[in-house]
PDB file of C-alpha atoms in Angstrom:
ATOM      1  CA  MET A  11      -0.220   0.382   0.066  1.00 46.00           C
ATOM      2  CA  TYR A  12       2.851   2.285   1.111  1.00 48.00           C
ATOM      3  CA  SER A  13       4.554   2.634  -2.347  1.00 50.00           C
ATOM      4  CA  HIS A  14       0.934   3.997  -3.450  1.00 56.00           C
ATOM      5  CA  LEU A  15       1.895   7.300  -1.347  1.00 62.00           C
ATOM      6  CA  THR A  16       5.151   8.631  -3.198  1.00 72.00           C
ATOM      7  CA  PHE A  17       2.528   9.820  -6.840  1.00 89.00           C
ATOM      8  CA  LYS A  18       4.943   8.596  -8.958  1.00 92.00           C
ATOM      9  CA  LYS A  19       3.394   8.126 -11.441  1.00 94.00           C
ATOM     10  CA  GLN A  20       0.911  11.538 -10.691  1.00 94.00           C
ATOM     11  CA  ILE A  21       4.906  13.139 -11.067  1.00 96.00           C
ATOM     12  CA  SER A  22       5.955  10.966 -14.078  1.00 97.00           C
ATOM     13  CA  ASN A  23       2.504  11.994 -15.808  1.00 97.00           C
ATOM     14  CA  VAL A  24       3.184  16.306 -14.928  1.00 97.00           C
ATOM     15  CA  VAL A  25       6.681  15.732 -15.841  1.00 98.00           C
ATOM     16  CA  ARG A  26       5.586  14.245 -19.514  1.00 98.00           C
ATOM     17  CA  ASP A  27       2.756  16.310 -20.484  1.00 98.00           C
ATOM     18  CA  SER A  28       4.622  19.637 -18.300  1.00 98.00           C
ATOM     19  CA  PHE A  29       8.095  19.446 -21.237  1.00 98.00           C
ATOM     20  CA  TYR A  30       5.529  18.996 -24.206  1.00 98.00           C
ATOM     21  CA  HIS A  31       4.071  22.022 -23.623  1.00 98.00           C
ATOM     22  CA  LEU A  32       7.466  23.977 -22.915  1.00 98.00           C
ATOM     23  CA  ARG A  33       8.877  21.884 -26.059  1.00 98.00           C
ATOM     24  CA  ASN A  34       5.508  23.413 -28.028  1.00 98.00           C
ATOM     25  CA  LEU A  35       6.071  27.021 -25.801  1.00 98.00           C
ATOM     26  CA  SER A  36       9.950  26.689 -27.592  1.00 97.00           C
ATOM     27  CA  LYS A  37       9.143  27.043 -30.657  1.00 98.00           C
ATOM     28  CA  ILE A  38       6.583  30.073 -30.565  1.00 98.00           C
ATOM     29  CA  LYS A  39       8.412  31.973 -28.459  1.00 97.00           C
ATOM     30  CA  ARG A  40      10.262  34.285 -30.750  1.00 96.00           C
ATOM     31  CA  TYR A  41       6.251  34.869 -31.207  1.00 97.00           C
ATOM     32  CA  LEU A  42       5.835  36.022 -28.121  1.00 97.00           C
ATOM     33  CA  CYS A  43       5.262  39.340 -25.967  1.00 97.00           C
ATOM     34  CA  LYS A  44       7.219  37.514 -22.312  1.00 97.00           C
ATOM     35  CA  PRO A  45       4.020  38.659 -20.337  1.00 97.00           C
ATOM     36  CA  ASP A  46       1.798  36.643 -22.413  1.00 98.00           C
ATOM     37  CA  LEU A  47       4.455  33.480 -22.624  1.00 98.00           C
ATOM     38  CA  GLU A  48       4.597  34.063 -18.393  1.00 98.00           C
ATOM     39  CA  ILE A  49       0.632  33.813 -18.916  1.00 98.00           C
ATOM     40  CA  LEU A  50       0.898  30.854 -21.448  1.00 98.00           C
ATOM     41  CA  ILE A  51       3.094  29.578 -18.581  1.00 98.00           C
ATOM     42  CA  HIS A  52       1.922  29.603 -15.636  1.00 98.00           C
ATOM     43  CA  ALA A  53      -1.505  28.343 -17.154  1.00 98.00           C
ATOM     44  CA  PHE A  54       0.080  24.916 -18.827  1.00 98.00           C
ATOM     45  CA  ILE A  55       3.522  24.196 -16.370  1.00 98.00           C
ATOM     46  CA  THR A  56       2.690  26.645 -13.162  1.00 97.00           C
ATOM     47  CA  SER A  57      -1.278  25.360 -12.697  1.00 97.00           C
ATOM     48  CA  LYS A  58       0.763  21.484 -13.573  1.00 97.00           C
ATOM     49  CA  LEU A  59       2.878  21.693 -11.065  1.00 97.00           C
ATOM     50  CA  ASP A  60       0.726  23.938  -8.150  1.00 97.00           C
ATOM     51  CA  ASN A  61      -1.810  21.547  -8.568  1.00 95.00           C
ATOM     52  CA  ASN A  62      -2.767  19.058  -4.444  1.00 92.00           C
ATOM     53  CA  ASN A  63       1.419  19.979  -4.544  1.00 95.00           C
ATOM     54  CA  SER A  64       0.183  20.006  -0.675  1.00 93.00           C
ATOM     55  CA  LEU A  65       0.648  16.107  -1.011  1.00 93.00           C
ATOM     56  CA  TYR A  66       3.427  15.866  -2.339  1.00 95.00           C
ATOM     57  CA  TYR A  67       4.679  16.835   1.551  1.00 94.00           C
ATOM     58  CA  GLY A  68       7.749  15.003   2.539  1.00 91.00           C
ATOM     59  CA  LEU A  69       8.936  13.321  -0.778  1.00 93.00           C
ATOM     60  CA  PRO A  70      11.783  12.028  -1.584  1.00 92.00           C
ATOM     61  CA  ALA A  71      14.126  13.712  -3.117  1.00 94.00           C
ATOM     62  CA  LYS A  72      14.361  12.075  -6.128  1.00 95.00           C
ATOM     63  CA  TYR A  73      10.159  12.481  -6.677  1.00 96.00           C
ATOM     64  CA  MET A  74      11.166  16.230  -5.687  1.00 97.00           C
ATOM     65  CA  LYS A  75      14.374  16.753  -8.605  1.00 97.00           C
ATOM     66  CA  LYS A  76      11.790  16.092 -12.008  1.00 98.00           C
ATOM     67  CA  LEU A  77       9.412  18.709 -10.661  1.00 98.00           C
ATOM     68  CA  GLN A  78      12.148  21.529  -9.854  1.00 98.00           C
ATOM     69  CA  TYR A  79      13.810  19.668 -12.783  1.00 98.00           C
ATOM     70  CA  VAL A  80      10.547  21.669 -14.458  1.00 98.00           C
ATOM     71  CA  GLN A  81      10.290  24.560 -13.378  1.00 98.00           C
ATOM     72  CA  ASN A  82      13.947  25.669 -13.562  1.00 98.00           C
ATOM     73  CA  SER A  83      13.367  24.698 -17.883  1.00 97.00           C
ATOM     74  CA  ALA A  84      10.364  26.566 -17.969  1.00 98.00           C
ATOM     75  CA  ALA A  85      11.915  29.511 -15.943  1.00 98.00           C
ATOM     76  CA  ARG A  86      14.754  29.408 -18.673  1.00 97.00           C
ATOM     77  CA  LEU A  87      12.066  29.563 -20.818  1.00 98.00           C
ATOM     78  CA  LEU A  88      10.706  32.872 -20.163  1.00 98.00           C
ATOM     79  CA  GLY A  89      14.454  34.749 -18.551  1.00 96.00           C
ATOM     80  CA  SER A  90      15.815  33.204 -21.481  1.00 95.00           C
ATOM     81  CA  ALA A  91      18.315  31.598 -19.404  1.00 94.00           C
ATOM     82  CA  LYS A  92      21.086  29.565 -20.753  1.00 90.00           C
ATOM     83  CA  LYS A  93      21.658  26.215 -19.834  1.00 86.00           C
ATOM     84  CA  ARG A  94      24.752  27.078 -17.969  1.00 87.00           C
ATOM     85  CA  GLU A  95      23.593  30.062 -16.400  1.00 92.00           C
ATOM     86  CA  HIS A  96      22.897  28.778 -12.361  1.00 95.00           C
ATOM     87  CA  ILE A  97      19.122  28.488 -11.800  1.00 96.00           C
ATOM     88  CA  THR A  98      18.206  30.503  -9.192  1.00 96.00           C
ATOM     89  CA  PRO A  99      19.028  34.399  -9.151  1.00 96.00           C
ATOM     90  CA  VAL A 100      17.053  33.607 -12.633  1.00 96.00           C
ATOM     91  CA  LEU A 101      13.992  31.642 -10.094  1.00 97.00           C
ATOM     92  CA  LYS A 102      14.725  34.322  -8.595  1.00 97.00           C
ATOM     93  CA  ARG A 103      14.616  37.140 -10.276  1.00 96.00           C
ATOM     94  CA  LEU A 104      10.944  35.922 -11.897  1.00 97.00           C
ATOM     95  CA  HIS A 105      10.621  35.808  -7.664  1.00 97.00           C
ATOM     96  CA  TRP A 106       9.373  32.219  -8.147  1.00 97.00           C
ATOM     97  CA  LEU A 107       9.562  29.975  -5.199  1.00 97.00           C
ATOM     98  CA  PRO A 108      11.079  26.952  -5.755  1.00 98.00           C
ATOM     99  CA  ILE A 109       8.869  23.175  -5.681  1.00 98.00           C
ATOM    100  CA  ILE A 110       9.951  22.796  -2.143  1.00 97.00           C
ATOM    101  CA  ARG A 111       8.863  26.282  -0.769  1.00 97.00           C
ATOM    102  CA  GLN A 112       5.677  25.993  -2.703  1.00 98.00           C
ATOM    103  CA  VAL A 113       4.536  23.303  -1.320  1.00 97.00           C
ATOM    104  CA  GLU A 114       5.507  24.533   2.376  1.00 98.00           C
ATOM    105  CA  PHE A 115       3.597  27.436   1.092  1.00 98.00           C
ATOM    106  CA  LYS A 116       0.104  25.218   0.262  1.00 97.00           C
ATOM    107  CA  GLN A 117       0.672  23.611   3.967  1.00 97.00           C
ATOM    108  CA  ALA A 118       0.724  26.235   5.862  1.00 97.00           C
ATOM    109  CA  MET A 119      -1.973  28.564   3.395  1.00 98.00           C
ATOM    110  CA  LEU A 120      -4.175  25.084   4.529  1.00 97.00           C
ATOM    111  CA  CYS A 121      -3.652  24.895   8.203  1.00 97.00           C
ATOM    112  CA  TYR A 122      -4.284  28.388   8.676  1.00 97.00           C
ATOM    113  CA  LYS A 123      -7.817  28.988   6.666  1.00 97.00           C
ATOM    114  CA  SER A 124      -7.845  25.193   9.238  1.00 97.00           C
ATOM    115  CA  VAL A 125      -6.996  27.337  12.635  1.00 95.00           C
ATOM    116  CA  ASN A 126      -9.621  29.966  10.699  1.00 95.00           C
ATOM    117  CA  GLY A 127     -11.919  28.079  10.229  1.00 95.00           C
ATOM    118  CA  LEU A 128     -11.971  28.585   6.512  1.00 96.00           C
ATOM    119  CA  ALA A 129     -11.344  25.118   5.597  1.00 96.00           C
ATOM    120  CA  PRO A 130     -13.959  21.543   6.136  1.00 95.00           C
ATOM    121  CA  HIS A 131     -13.971  20.569   9.611  1.00 95.00           C
ATOM    122  CA  TYR A 132     -12.431  17.139   8.621  1.00 95.00           C
ATOM    123  CA  LEU A 133      -8.948  19.089   7.953  1.00 95.00           C
ATOM    124  CA  SER A 134      -9.701  21.691  10.823  1.00 95.00           C
ATOM    125  CA  ASP A 135     -10.395  18.289  13.476  1.00 95.00           C
ATOM    126  CA  LEU A 136      -6.797  17.205  12.753  1.00 95.00           C
ATOM    127  CA  LEU A 137      -5.316  20.550  14.603  1.00 95.00           C
ATOM    128  CA  THR A 138      -4.905  20.727  18.283  1.00 94.00           C
ATOM    129  CA  PRO A 139      -4.038  24.494  19.248  1.00 92.00           C
ATOM    130  CA  TYR A 140      -0.543  24.229  21.405  1.00 90.00           C
ATOM    131  CA  THR A 141      -1.794  25.519  25.704  1.00 85.00           C
ATOM    132  CA  PRO A 142       2.003  25.754  27.215  1.00 76.00           C
ATOM    133  CA  GLY A 143       1.545  25.242  31.208  1.00 68.00           C
ATOM    134  CA  ARG A 144       3.069  28.256  31.723  1.00 68.00           C
ATOM    135  CA  ASN A 145       3.296  32.058  30.297  1.00 63.00           C
ATOM    136  CA  LEU A 146       5.589  31.941  27.787  1.00 59.00           C
ATOM    137  CA  ARG A 147       7.237  34.517  25.847  1.00 59.00           C
ATOM    138  CA  SER A 148       4.940  36.020  22.246  1.00 50.00           C
ATOM    139  CA  SER A 149       6.829  34.733  20.303  1.00 52.00           C
ATOM    140  CA  ALA A 150       6.363  30.874  21.373  1.00 63.00           C
ATOM    141  CA  GLY A 151       2.075  31.717  21.292  1.00 78.00           C
ATOM    142  CA  ASN A 152      -0.081  30.719  18.698  1.00 86.00           C
ATOM    143  CA  LEU A 153       1.021  27.391  17.619  1.00 93.00           C
ATOM    144  CA  LEU A 154      -0.129  23.788  16.606  1.00 95.00           C
ATOM    145  CA  VAL A 155       0.796  20.186  19.154  1.00 94.00           C
ATOM    146  CA  THR A 156       2.463  18.100  16.520  1.00 91.00           C
ATOM    147  CA  PRO A 157       1.552  14.191  16.618  1.00 89.00           C
ATOM    148  CA  ARG A 158       4.127  11.574  17.367  1.00 83.00           C
ATOM    149  CA  TYR A 159       4.465   9.392  14.494  1.00 76.00           C
ATOM    150  CA  SER A 160       5.803   6.099  13.846  1.00 68.00           C
ATOM    151  CA  LEU A 161       6.467   6.041  10.338  1.00 61.00           C
ATOM    152  CA  GLU A 162       9.421   7.609   9.590  1.00 59.00           C
ATOM    153  CA  ASN A 163       8.628   7.319   5.969  1.00 56.00           C
ATOM    154  CA  TYR A 164       5.164   8.628   5.667  1.00 62.00           C
ATOM    155  CA  GLY A 165       3.591   9.299   9.236  1.00 75.00           C
ATOM    156  CA  ARG A 166       5.180  12.665   8.416  1.00 81.00           C
ATOM    157  CA  ARG A 167       3.757  13.310   5.681  1.00 88.00           C
ATOM    158  CA  ALA A 168       0.088  13.061   7.598  1.00 91.00           C
ATOM    159  CA  PHE A 169      -1.112  16.756   7.102  1.00 94.00           C
ATOM    160  CA  SER A 170      -1.675  16.811  11.259  1.00 94.00           C
ATOM    161  CA  ILE A 171       1.497  16.184  11.288  1.00 94.00           C
ATOM    162  CA  ALA A 172       2.875  18.230   8.243  1.00 94.00           C
ATOM    163  CA  GLY A 173       1.013  21.351   8.923  1.00 95.00           C
ATOM    164  CA  PRO A 174       2.172  22.083  12.155  1.00 96.00           C
ATOM    165  CA  ARG A 175       5.804  21.925  11.562  1.00 95.00           C
ATOM    166  CA  VAL A 176       5.487  24.020   8.867  1.00 97.00           C
ATOM    167  CA  ARG A 177       3.344  26.651  10.820  1.00 96.00           C
ATOM    168  CA  ASN A 178       4.980  26.852  13.768  1.00 96.00           C
ATOM    169  CA  SER A 179       8.063  27.143  11.708  1.00 96.00           C
ATOM    170  CA  LEU A 180       6.841  31.280  11.076  1.00 97.00           C
ATOM    171  CA  PRO A 181       7.664  34.099  12.861  1.00 95.00           C
ATOM    172  CA  TYR A 182       5.071  34.530  15.182  1.00 94.00           C
ATOM    173  CA  ASP A 183       4.395  37.829  13.967  1.00 95.00           C
ATOM    174  CA  VAL A 184       3.165  35.511  10.194  1.00 97.00           C
ATOM    175  CA  ARG A 185       1.436  32.154  11.923  1.00 95.00           C
ATOM    176  CA  SER A 186      -1.579  35.383  14.120  1.00 94.00           C
ATOM    177  CA  ALA A 187      -1.937  37.797  10.458  1.00 96.00           C
ATOM    178  CA  THR A 188      -5.731  38.843  10.492  1.00 96.00           C
ATOM    179  CA  THR A 189      -6.801  38.367   7.119  1.00 97.00           C
ATOM    180  CA  LEU A 190      -5.809  35.356   4.735  1.00 97.00           C
ATOM    181  CA  THR A 191      -4.281  38.342   2.576  1.00 98.00           C
ATOM    182  CA  ILE A 192      -1.631  39.038   5.506  1.00 98.00           C
ATOM    183  CA  PHE A 193      -1.329  36.120   6.450  1.00 98.00           C
ATOM    184  CA  LYS A 194      -0.375  35.002   1.806  1.00 98.00           C
ATOM    185  CA  SER A 195       2.102  38.299   1.862  1.00 97.00           C
ATOM    186  CA  LYS A 196       3.794  37.625   5.361  1.00 98.00           C
ATOM    187  CA  LEU A 197       4.157  33.666   4.294  1.00 98.00           C
ATOM    188  CA  LYS A 198       5.398  34.559   0.399  1.00 97.00           C
ATOM    189  CA  THR A 199       8.076  37.285   1.796  1.00 97.00           C
ATOM    190  CA  VAL A 200       8.797  34.679   4.268  1.00 97.00           C
ATOM    191  CA  LEU A 201       9.890  32.008   2.902  1.00 97.00           C
ATOM    192  CA  PHE A 202      11.307  34.224   0.026  1.00 97.00           C
ATOM    193  CA  GLN A 203      13.917  35.015   1.917  1.00 96.00           C
ATOM    194  CA  ARG A 204      13.780  32.022   3.132  1.00 95.00           C
ATOM    195  CA  GLU A 205      15.514  30.520   0.124  1.00 96.00           C
ATOM    196  CA  TYR A 206      17.180  33.731  -1.507  1.00 95.00           C
ATOM    197  CA  HIS A 207      18.921  35.367   1.318  1.00 85.00           C
ATOM    198  CA  ASP A 208      22.377  34.992   0.196  1.00 71.00           C
ATOM    199  CA  ALA A 209      21.432  34.302  -3.939  1.00 66.00           C
ATOM    200  CA  PRO A 210      22.583  37.317  -6.636  1.00 68.00           C
ATOM    201  CA  PHE A 211      19.553  38.652  -8.862  1.00 60.00           C
TER     202      PHE A 211
END
């Protein structure tokens, strides 16, 4: 049963379909302005990478690298980057979070919605606010309980565990954002800074 939880077939399909569209887009790139090319890349590539990507949390690196290769290829096409050019500055210029950060972003968003009554009950019921035994500084507040788990490879991928781990890693002012719009903005800023703090443009 656990062998099916790797999403191997799903990821292979995403990679195959994405490169099919990338090849076609590369053929017509000369006829498109950059904004139009970006729209098409988001429609045919980014949408596939984003679809249900919260389920990719904790997958083996070999699967995440395949998805990252797709994003890198899309970034090179849009940014007119050479094959030997380091991809990190290209992603930074485009203001794209790498795949693993996008997965964290989606987990954090689901957590925020669940905690604030914006998600279905079957998700919010999986989360438990952490209540410390004594008063702690404010930065330690607004945390969630991270349950114990027994399956190292798959247990940590459950939303009840992955969600709190991602949320608890965020600064207090992000966790305590008063609206979804504010939370989303602050969350992307934090993840962007964590990923690209030393990367040049």
